[in-house]
Amino acid sequence: MFLSIVLIARDEERYIGGALGSAAPLADELLVVLDPRTTDRTAEIAREHGARVVEHEFVSFPRQRNAALALSRGEWVLFLDADERITPELAAALRQFCSRREHEHVGYWLPRHNLYFGQLLHGGGWYPDGQLRLLRRDSAHYDESRLVHELVQIDGSTGELPGHLLHINIESWPELHTKQRRYALAEAQTLALSGVRAKWRNLLLQPLREVNRRFVTWHGYRDGTLGLALALTMGYYELIKYVHLKALERSR
């Protein structure tokens, strides 16, 4: 078996059908590693698309991805999120990749387009937003100390495939705030585990740096009013991250 396309999921009935539909023509195996706390039709929809569904207790995202690597059967694994789609251009590149039996690298980056409120973003760090997702299964492992924005460790070199993933990222402001609150806490926990201590100046300077980075350095201004709103939002949650880190320090 050559290519497993793998999703980790919880309560993704809204999106997972589209992800699996874009992946099914390319995969020798479709695998969904499901959080047992799921209460919706995610598993049923996945099986309707021909996926093998395996429940695995969720501890953290990197641990879940390592479990998915162990459960998959393909020589190569492509990780796909439920709110992502394989574009026709990327599908063509993957077909060409699968037709070859010798490959120069053991991991491949995929550029990713992000949709926010239906708008395709061009700046602010949202593009090209490369994702290291196509992995030789026996050469990859996720760093379990990093609780969010998982870091995969590769035993070998990496390259890049043409084509894009499409990320249907955010469709409403409440959805954005829910997601960023979760990320802010997880990022604070990761910093605490690595021994980083918050300084009071971080509460002012880090949010300002984040806004400047998103809007100026990374050209978020190219996305107009939405680019500014997102830069300010990311700056606010940088503040929340350091507030969480201070709270974690006091609770020790």
PDB file of C-alpha atoms in Angstrom:
ATOM      1  CA  MET A   1       0.000   0.000   0.000  1.00  0.00           C
ATOM      2  CA  PHE A   2       1.497   3.320  -1.079  1.00  0.00           C
ATOM      3  CA  LEU A   3      -0.526   6.348   0.124  1.00  0.00           C
ATOM      4  CA  SER A   4      -2.677   6.688   3.238  1.00  0.00           C
ATOM      5  CA  ILE A   5      -4.622   9.927   3.581  1.00  0.00           C
ATOM      6  CA  VAL A   6      -5.310  10.476   7.260  1.00  0.00           C
ATOM      7  CA  LEU A   7      -7.583  12.799   9.220  1.00  0.00           C
ATOM      8  CA  ILE A   8      -7.819  13.267  12.969  1.00  0.00           C
ATOM      9  CA  ALA A   9     -11.279  14.455  13.896  1.00  0.00           C
ATOM     10  CA  ARG A  10     -13.846  15.319  16.535  1.00  0.00           C
ATOM     11  CA  ASP A  11     -17.368  16.531  15.722  1.00  0.00           C
ATOM     12  CA  GLU A  12     -16.525  17.380  12.110  1.00  0.00           C
ATOM     13  CA  GLU A  13     -19.767  16.388  10.358  1.00  0.00           C
ATOM     14  CA  ARG A  14     -19.978  19.870   8.833  1.00  0.00           C
ATOM     15  CA  TYR A  15     -16.695  19.593   6.934  1.00  0.00           C
ATOM     16  CA  ILE A  16     -15.364  16.043   6.776  1.00  0.00           C
ATOM     17  CA  GLY A  17     -17.385  14.911   3.782  1.00  0.00           C
ATOM     18  CA  GLY A  18     -15.780  17.548   1.582  1.00  0.00           C
ATOM     19  CA  ALA A  19     -12.284  16.676   2.769  1.00  0.00           C
ATOM     20  CA  LEU A  20     -12.751  12.954   2.184  1.00  0.00           C
ATOM     21  CA  GLY A  21     -14.436  13.580  -1.158  1.00  0.00           C
ATOM     22  CA  SER A  22     -11.374  15.477  -2.372  1.00  0.00           C
ATOM     23  CA  ALA A  23      -9.035  12.778  -1.032  1.00  0.00           C
ATOM     24  CA  ALA A  24     -10.770   9.514  -1.929  1.00  0.00           C
ATOM     25  CA  PRO A  25      -9.713   9.336  -5.616  1.00  0.00           C
ATOM     26  CA  LEU A  26      -6.044   9.595  -4.598  1.00  0.00           C
ATOM     27  CA  ALA A  27      -5.755   7.336  -1.564  1.00  0.00           C
ATOM     28  CA  ASP A  28      -4.938   3.661  -1.222  1.00  0.00           C
ATOM     29  CA  GLU A  29      -6.283   4.052   2.311  1.00  0.00           C
ATOM     30  CA  LEU A  30      -8.536   6.650   3.913  1.00  0.00           C
ATOM     31  CA  LEU A  31      -8.109   6.652   7.698  1.00  0.00           C
ATOM     32  CA  VAL A  32     -10.009   8.757  10.223  1.00  0.00           C
ATOM     33  CA  VAL A  33      -8.639   8.708  13.772  1.00  0.00           C
ATOM     34  CA  LEU A  34     -11.636   9.751  15.830  1.00  0.00           C
ATOM     35  CA  ASP A  35     -11.763  11.333  19.264  1.00  0.00           C
ATOM     36  CA  PRO A  36     -14.139   9.088  21.299  1.00  0.00           C
ATOM     37  CA  ARG A  37     -15.844  12.225  22.674  1.00  0.00           C
ATOM     38  CA  THR A  38     -17.377  12.829  19.244  1.00  0.00           C
ATOM     39  CA  THR A  39     -21.156  13.179  19.436  1.00  0.00           C
ATOM     40  CA  ASP A  40     -22.153  13.915  15.827  1.00  0.00           C
ATOM     41  CA  ARG A  41     -22.223  11.942  12.541  1.00  0.00           C
ATOM     42  CA  THR A  42     -18.507  12.236  11.773  1.00  0.00           C
ATOM     43  CA  ALA A  43     -17.878   8.471  11.872  1.00  0.00           C
ATOM     44  CA  GLU A  44     -20.947   7.668   9.769  1.00  0.00           C
ATOM     45  CA  ILE A  45     -20.021  10.206   7.095  1.00  0.00           C
ATOM     46  CA  ALA A  46     -16.421   8.978   7.049  1.00  0.00           C
ATOM     47  CA  ARG A  47     -17.516   5.379   6.494  1.00  0.00           C
ATOM     48  CA  GLU A  48     -19.864   6.499   3.714  1.00  0.00           C
ATOM     49  CA  HIS A  49     -16.758   7.826   1.930  1.00  0.00           C
ATOM     50  CA  GLY A  50     -14.928   4.527   2.355  1.00  0.00           C
ATOM     51  CA  ALA A  51     -12.746   5.539   5.297  1.00  0.00           C
ATOM     52  CA  ARG A  52     -11.533   3.199   8.011  1.00  0.00           C
ATOM     53  CA  VAL A  53     -12.523   4.790  11.324  1.00  0.00           C
ATOM     54  CA  VAL A  54     -10.489   4.091  14.465  1.00  0.00           C
ATOM     55  CA  GLU A  55     -11.295   5.628  17.834  1.00  0.00           C
ATOM     56  CA  HIS A  56      -8.279   6.766  19.839  1.00  0.00           C
ATOM     57  CA  GLU A  57      -8.313   8.646  23.138  1.00  0.00           C
ATOM     58  CA  PHE A  58      -7.337  12.268  22.591  1.00  0.00           C
ATOM     59  CA  VAL A  59      -4.548  13.609  24.795  1.00  0.00           C
ATOM     60  CA  SER A  60      -2.969  16.204  22.493  1.00  0.00           C
ATOM     61  CA  PHE A  61      -2.762  16.917  18.774  1.00  0.00           C
ATOM     62  CA  PRO A  62       0.829  15.685  18.319  1.00  0.00           C
ATOM     63  CA  ARG A  63       0.122  12.484  20.235  1.00  0.00           C
ATOM     64  CA  GLN A  64      -2.975  11.908  18.099  1.00  0.00           C
ATOM     65  CA  ARG A  65      -0.931  12.381  14.932  1.00  0.00           C
ATOM     66  CA  ASN A  66       1.691   9.913  16.163  1.00  0.00           C
ATOM     67  CA  ALA A  67      -1.098   7.428  16.834  1.00  0.00           C
ATOM     68  CA  ALA A  68      -2.374   8.016  13.305  1.00  0.00           C
ATOM     69  CA  LEU A  69       1.080   7.311  11.873  1.00  0.00           C
ATOM     70  CA  ALA A  70       1.167   4.029  13.783  1.00  0.00           C
ATOM     71  CA  LEU A  71      -2.345   3.051  12.662  1.00  0.00           C
ATOM     72  CA  SER A  72      -1.912   3.870   8.973  1.00  0.00           C
ATOM     73  CA  ARG A  73      -0.838   1.191   6.500  1.00  0.00           C
ATOM     74  CA  GLY A  74       0.663   3.204   3.665  1.00  0.00           C
ATOM     75  CA  GLU A  75       4.328   3.707   2.948  1.00  0.00           C
ATOM     76  CA  TRP A  76       3.500   7.416   2.690  1.00  0.00           C
ATOM     77  CA  VAL A  77       1.009   9.387   4.801  1.00  0.00           C
ATOM     78  CA  LEU A  78      -0.735  12.604   3.826  1.00  0.00           C
ATOM     79  CA  PHE A  79      -2.345  14.388   6.770  1.00  0.00           C
ATOM     80  CA  LEU A  80      -5.469  16.354   5.893  1.00  0.00           C
ATOM     81  CA  ASP A  81      -7.685  18.371   8.238  1.00  0.00           C
ATOM     82  CA  ALA A  82     -11.460  18.121   7.984  1.00  0.00           C
ATOM     83  CA  ASP A  83     -11.733  21.764   6.897  1.00  0.00           C
ATOM     84  CA  GLU A  84      -9.136  21.351   4.143  1.00  0.00           C
ATOM     85  CA  ARG A  85      -9.581  20.335   0.524  1.00  0.00           C
ATOM     86  CA  ILE A  86      -7.140  18.912  -2.014  1.00  0.00           C
ATOM     87  CA  THR A  87      -7.298  21.232  -5.023  1.00  0.00           C
ATOM     88  CA  PRO A  88      -7.244  19.826  -8.584  1.00  0.00           C
ATOM     89  CA  GLU A  89      -3.680  21.132  -9.062  1.00  0.00           C
ATOM     90  CA  LEU A  90      -2.473  19.381  -5.917  1.00  0.00           C
ATOM     91  CA  ALA A  91      -4.362  16.214  -6.888  1.00  0.00           C
ATOM     92  CA  ALA A  92      -2.465  16.155 -10.197  1.00  0.00           C
ATOM     93  CA  ALA A  93       0.854  16.593  -8.364  1.00  0.00           C
ATOM     94  CA  LEU A  94      -0.030  13.779  -5.959  1.00  0.00           C
ATOM     95  CA  ARG A  95      -0.940  11.431  -8.815  1.00  0.00           C
ATOM     96  CA  GLN A  96       2.424  12.111 -10.404  1.00  0.00           C
ATOM     97  CA  PHE A  97       4.129  11.592  -7.036  1.00  0.00           C
ATOM     98  CA  CYS A  98       2.376   8.252  -6.541  1.00  0.00           C
ATOM     99  CA  SER A  99       3.339   7.080 -10.025  1.00  0.00           C
ATOM    100  CA  ARG A 100       7.020   7.228  -9.043  1.00  0.00           C
ATOM    101  CA  ARG A 101       8.557   4.633  -6.755  1.00  0.00           C
ATOM    102  CA  GLU A 102      11.724   6.570  -6.009  1.00  0.00           C
ATOM    103  CA  HIS A 103      11.573   9.902  -4.207  1.00  0.00           C
ATOM    104  CA  GLU A 104      14.305  12.366  -3.373  1.00  0.00           C
ATOM    105  CA  HIS A 105      12.914  13.387   0.031  1.00  0.00           C
ATOM    106  CA  VAL A 106      11.122  11.798   3.001  1.00  0.00           C
ATOM    107  CA  GLY A 107       8.794  14.746   3.614  1.00  0.00           C
ATOM    108  CA  TYR A 108       7.051  17.277   1.366  1.00  0.00           C
ATOM    109  CA  TRP A 109       5.691  20.734   2.072  1.00  0.00           C
ATOM    110  CA  LEU A 110       2.329  21.709   0.603  1.00  0.00           C
ATOM    111  CA  PRO A 111       1.473  25.414   0.181  1.00  0.00           C
ATOM    112  CA  ARG A 112      -1.946  26.300   1.547  1.00  0.00           C
ATOM    113  CA  HIS A 113      -4.560  28.920   0.693  1.00  0.00           C
ATOM    114  CA  ASN A 114      -6.640  30.204   3.622  1.00  0.00           C
ATOM    115  CA  LEU A 115     -10.245  31.353   3.340  1.00  0.00           C
ATOM    116  CA  TYR A 116     -11.457  33.721   6.064  1.00  0.00           C
ATOM    117  CA  PHE A 117     -15.110  34.752   5.839  1.00  0.00           C
ATOM    118  CA  GLY A 118     -15.069  33.559   2.239  1.00  0.00           C
ATOM    119  CA  GLN A 119     -12.109  35.793   1.304  1.00  0.00           C
ATOM    120  CA  LEU A 120      -8.877  34.272   0.022  1.00  0.00           C
ATOM    121  CA  LEU A 121      -6.020  35.847   1.978  1.00  0.00           C
ATOM    122  CA  HIS A 122      -2.747  36.963   0.384  1.00  0.00           C
ATOM    123  CA  GLY A 123      -0.788  38.440   3.307  1.00  0.00           C
ATOM    124  CA  GLY A 124      -0.548  38.473   7.078  1.00  0.00           C
ATOM    125  CA  GLY A 125       1.252  35.131   7.246  1.00  0.00           C
ATOM    126  CA  TRP A 126      -1.766  33.343   5.780  1.00  0.00           C
ATOM    127  CA  TYR A 127      -0.056  32.610   2.450  1.00  0.00           C
ATOM    128  CA  PRO A 128       1.786  30.556   1.319  1.00  0.00           C
ATOM    129  CA  ASP A 129       1.341  28.979   4.791  1.00  0.00           C
ATOM    130  CA  GLY A 130       3.393  25.884   3.902  1.00  0.00           C
ATOM    131  CA  GLN A 131       2.401  22.663   5.663  1.00  0.00           C
ATOM    132  CA  LEU A 132       4.717  19.656   6.045  1.00  0.00           C
ATOM    133  CA  ARG A 133       2.016  17.033   5.519  1.00  0.00           C
ATOM    134  CA  LEU A 134       3.221  14.399   3.051  1.00  0.00           C
ATOM    135  CA  LEU A 135       5.480  12.121   5.072  1.00  0.00           C
ATOM    136  CA  ARG A 136       7.276   8.849   4.629  1.00  0.00           C
ATOM    137  CA  ARG A 137       5.654   6.991   7.504  1.00  0.00           C
ATOM    138  CA  ASP A 138       8.783   5.346   8.902  1.00  0.00           C
ATOM    139  CA  SER A 139      10.723   8.645   8.868  1.00  0.00           C
ATOM    140  CA  ALA A 140       8.339  10.964  10.740  1.00  0.00           C
ATOM    141  CA  HIS A 141       7.473  11.659  14.367  1.00  0.00           C
ATOM    142  CA  TYR A 142       5.586  14.543  15.989  1.00  0.00           C
ATOM    143  CA  ASP A 143       7.123  16.441  18.904  1.00  0.00           C
ATOM    144  CA  GLU A 144       4.684  15.762  21.749  1.00  0.00           C
ATOM    145  CA  SER A 145       5.944  18.679  23.855  1.00  0.00           C
ATOM    146  CA  ARG A 146       4.403  21.137  21.394  1.00  0.00           C
ATOM    147  CA  LEU A 147       0.672  21.139  22.116  1.00  0.00           C
ATOM    148  CA  VAL A 148      -0.542  23.288  19.214  1.00  0.00           C
ATOM    149  CA  HIS A 149       0.698  23.971  15.657  1.00  0.00           C
ATOM    150  CA  GLU A 150       2.339  20.557  15.740  1.00  0.00           C
ATOM    151  CA  LEU A 151       6.002  20.162  14.807  1.00  0.00           C
ATOM    152  CA  VAL A 152       6.909  17.051  12.828  1.00  0.00           C
ATOM    153  CA  GLN A 153      10.456  15.736  13.090  1.00  0.00           C
ATOM    154  CA  ILE A 154      11.768  14.190   9.880  1.00  0.00           C
ATOM    155  CA  ASP A 155      14.623  11.714   9.556  1.00  0.00           C
ATOM    156  CA  GLY A 156      15.835  13.020   6.209  1.00  0.00           C
ATOM    157  CA  SER A 157      15.393  15.896   3.772  1.00  0.00           C
ATOM    158  CA  THR A 158      12.226  17.689   2.690  1.00  0.00           C
ATOM    159  CA  GLY A 159      10.980  19.108  -0.590  1.00  0.00           C
ATOM    160  CA  GLU A 160       7.845  20.826  -1.897  1.00  0.00           C
ATOM    161  CA  LEU A 161       4.977  19.727  -4.121  1.00  0.00           C
ATOM    162  CA  PRO A 162       3.208  22.115  -6.500  1.00  0.00           C
ATOM    163  CA  GLY A 163      -0.485  22.783  -6.095  1.00  0.00           C
ATOM    164  CA  HIS A 164      -2.284  23.917  -2.952  1.00  0.00           C
ATOM    165  CA  LEU A 165      -4.333  22.769  -0.053  1.00  0.00           C
ATOM    166  CA  LEU A 166      -7.435  24.909   0.426  1.00  0.00           C
ATOM    167  CA  HIS A 167      -8.207  25.687   4.067  1.00  0.00           C
ATOM    168  CA  ILE A 168     -11.793  26.766   4.784  1.00  0.00           C
ATOM    169  CA  ASN A 169     -10.458  28.410   7.885  1.00  0.00           C
ATOM    170  CA  ILE A 170     -12.984  30.696   9.555  1.00  0.00           C
ATOM    171  CA  GLU A 171     -16.558  31.594   8.617  1.00  0.00           C
ATOM    172  CA  SER A 172     -17.650  33.716  11.611  1.00  0.00           C
ATOM    173  CA  TRP A 173     -16.133  35.891  14.322  1.00  0.00           C
ATOM    174  CA  PRO A 174     -17.403  33.676  17.185  1.00  0.00           C
ATOM    175  CA  GLU A 175     -15.690  30.713  15.489  1.00  0.00           C
ATOM    176  CA  LEU A 176     -12.441  32.700  15.243  1.00  0.00           C
ATOM    177  CA  HIS A 177     -12.518  33.727  18.901  1.00  0.00           C
ATOM    178  CA  THR A 178     -13.283  30.184  20.074  1.00  0.00           C
ATOM    179  CA  LYS A 179     -10.360  28.842  18.058  1.00  0.00           C
ATOM    180  CA  GLN A 180      -7.912  31.532  19.179  1.00  0.00           C
ATOM    181  CA  ARG A 181      -8.853  31.162  22.858  1.00  0.00           C
ATOM    182  CA  ARG A 182      -7.997  27.480  22.589  1.00  0.00           C
ATOM    183  CA  TYR A 183      -4.724  28.199  20.816  1.00  0.00           C
ATOM    184  CA  ALA A 184      -3.710  30.906  23.302  1.00  0.00           C
ATOM    185  CA  LEU A 185      -4.061  28.509  26.233  1.00  0.00           C
ATOM    186  CA  ALA A 186      -2.276  25.658  24.446  1.00  0.00           C
ATOM    187  CA  GLU A 187       0.581  27.942  23.390  1.00  0.00           C
ATOM    188  CA  ALA A 188       0.934  29.222  26.967  1.00  0.00           C
ATOM    189  CA  GLN A 189       1.081  25.627  28.225  1.00  0.00           C
ATOM    190  CA  THR A 190       3.768  24.815  25.657  1.00  0.00           C
ATOM    191  CA  LEU A 191       5.832  27.823  26.764  1.00  0.00           C
ATOM    192  CA  ALA A 192       5.423  26.839  30.417  1.00  0.00           C
ATOM    193  CA  LEU A 193       6.545  23.270  29.710  1.00  0.00           C
ATOM    194  CA  SER A 194       9.660  24.594  27.966  1.00  0.00           C
ATOM    195  CA  GLY A 195      10.560  26.762  30.969  1.00  0.00           C
ATOM    196  CA  VAL A 196       9.691  30.165  29.482  1.00  0.00           C
ATOM    197  CA  ARG A 197       8.609  32.756  32.045  1.00  0.00           C
ATOM    198  CA  ALA A 198       6.410  35.732  31.204  1.00  0.00           C
ATOM    199  CA  LYS A 199       7.733  39.219  31.838  1.00  0.00           C
ATOM    200  CA  TRP A 200       5.384  42.117  32.400  1.00  0.00           C
ATOM    201  CA  ARG A 201       6.707  43.867  29.306  1.00  0.00           C
ATOM    202  CA  ASN A 202       5.537  40.863  27.250  1.00  0.00           C
ATOM    203  CA  LEU A 203       1.944  41.914  27.953  1.00  0.00           C
ATOM    204  CA  LEU A 204       2.498  45.104  25.975  1.00  0.00           C
ATOM    205  CA  LEU A 205       5.324  44.419  23.560  1.00  0.00           C
ATOM    206  CA  GLN A 206       4.373  40.962  22.268  1.00  0.00           C
ATOM    207  CA  PRO A 207       0.876  42.032  21.114  1.00  0.00           C
ATOM    208  CA  LEU A 208       2.334  45.114  19.394  1.00  0.00           C
ATOM    209  CA  ARG A 209       4.976  42.992  17.674  1.00  0.00           C
ATOM    210  CA  GLU A 210       2.333  40.535  16.512  1.00  0.00           C
ATOM    211  CA  VAL A 211       0.150  43.269  15.002  1.00  0.00           C
ATOM    212  CA  ASN A 212       3.163  44.818  13.246  1.00  0.00           C
ATOM    213  CA  ARG A 213       4.344  41.440  12.002  1.00  0.00           C
ATOM    214  CA  ARG A 214       0.935  40.448  10.631  1.00  0.00           C
ATOM    215  CA  PHE A 215      -0.032  43.764   9.069  1.00  0.00           C
ATOM    216  CA  VAL A 216       3.307  45.279   8.001  1.00  0.00           C
ATOM    217  CA  THR A 217       6.103  42.692   7.825  1.00  0.00           C
ATOM    218  CA  TRP A 218       3.876  39.970   6.376  1.00  0.00           C
ATOM    219  CA  HIS A 219       1.869  42.412   4.215  1.00  0.00           C
ATOM    220  CA  GLY A 220      -1.524  41.903   5.861  1.00  0.00           C
ATOM    221  CA  TYR A 221      -2.478  45.309   4.408  1.00  0.00           C
ATOM    222  CA  ARG A 222      -2.904  43.503   1.080  1.00  0.00           C
ATOM    223  CA  ASP A 223      -6.131  42.050   2.465  1.00  0.00           C
ATOM    224  CA  GLY A 224      -7.596  45.450   3.335  1.00  0.00           C
ATOM    225  CA  THR A 225      -9.942  45.893   6.283  1.00  0.00           C
ATOM    226  CA  LEU A 226     -10.030  42.161   6.948  1.00  0.00           C
ATOM    227  CA  GLY A 227      -6.233  42.058   7.047  1.00  0.00           C
ATOM    228  CA  LEU A 228      -6.206  44.808   9.690  1.00  0.00           C
ATOM    229  CA  ALA A 229      -8.968  43.170  11.733  1.00  0.00           C
ATOM    230  CA  LEU A 230      -7.125  39.845  11.730  1.00  0.00           C
ATOM    231  CA  ALA A 231      -3.818  41.480  12.698  1.00  0.00           C
ATOM    232  CA  LEU A 232      -5.487  43.208  15.659  1.00  0.00           C
ATOM    233  CA  THR A 233      -7.206  39.970  16.669  1.00  0.00           C
ATOM    234  CA  MET A 234      -3.953  38.015  16.572  1.00  0.00           C
ATOM    235  CA  GLY A 235      -2.323  40.758  18.657  1.00  0.00           C
ATOM    236  CA  TYR A 236      -5.082  40.523  21.248  1.00  0.00           C
ATOM    237  CA  TYR A 237      -4.666  36.763  21.582  1.00  0.00           C
ATOM    238  CA  GLU A 238      -0.913  37.200  21.919  1.00  0.00           C
ATOM    239  CA  LEU A 239      -1.787  39.223  25.033  1.00  0.00           C
ATOM    240  CA  ILE A 240      -4.135  36.474  26.232  1.00  0.00           C
ATOM    241  CA  LYS A 241      -1.371  33.896  25.748  1.00  0.00           C
ATOM    242  CA  TYR A 242       0.937  35.751  28.117  1.00  0.00           C
ATOM    243  CA  VAL A 243      -1.880  36.326  30.616  1.00  0.00           C
ATOM    244  CA  HIS A 244      -2.365  32.539  30.647  1.00  0.00           C
ATOM    245  CA  LEU A 245       1.381  32.025  31.062  1.00  0.00           C
ATOM    246  CA  LYS A 246       1.426  34.371  34.076  1.00  0.00           C
ATOM    247  CA  ALA A 247      -1.506  32.469  35.577  1.00  0.00           C
ATOM    248  CA  LEU A 248       0.257  29.133  35.050  1.00  0.00           C
ATOM    249  CA  GLU A 249       3.354  30.488  36.813  1.00  0.00           C
ATOM    250  CA  ARG A 250       1.293  31.597  39.815  1.00  0.00           C
ATOM    251  CA  SER A 251      -0.438  28.210  40.041  1.00  0.00           C
ATOM    252  CA  ARG A 252       2.803  26.253  40.366  1.00  0.00           C
TER     253      ARG A 252
END
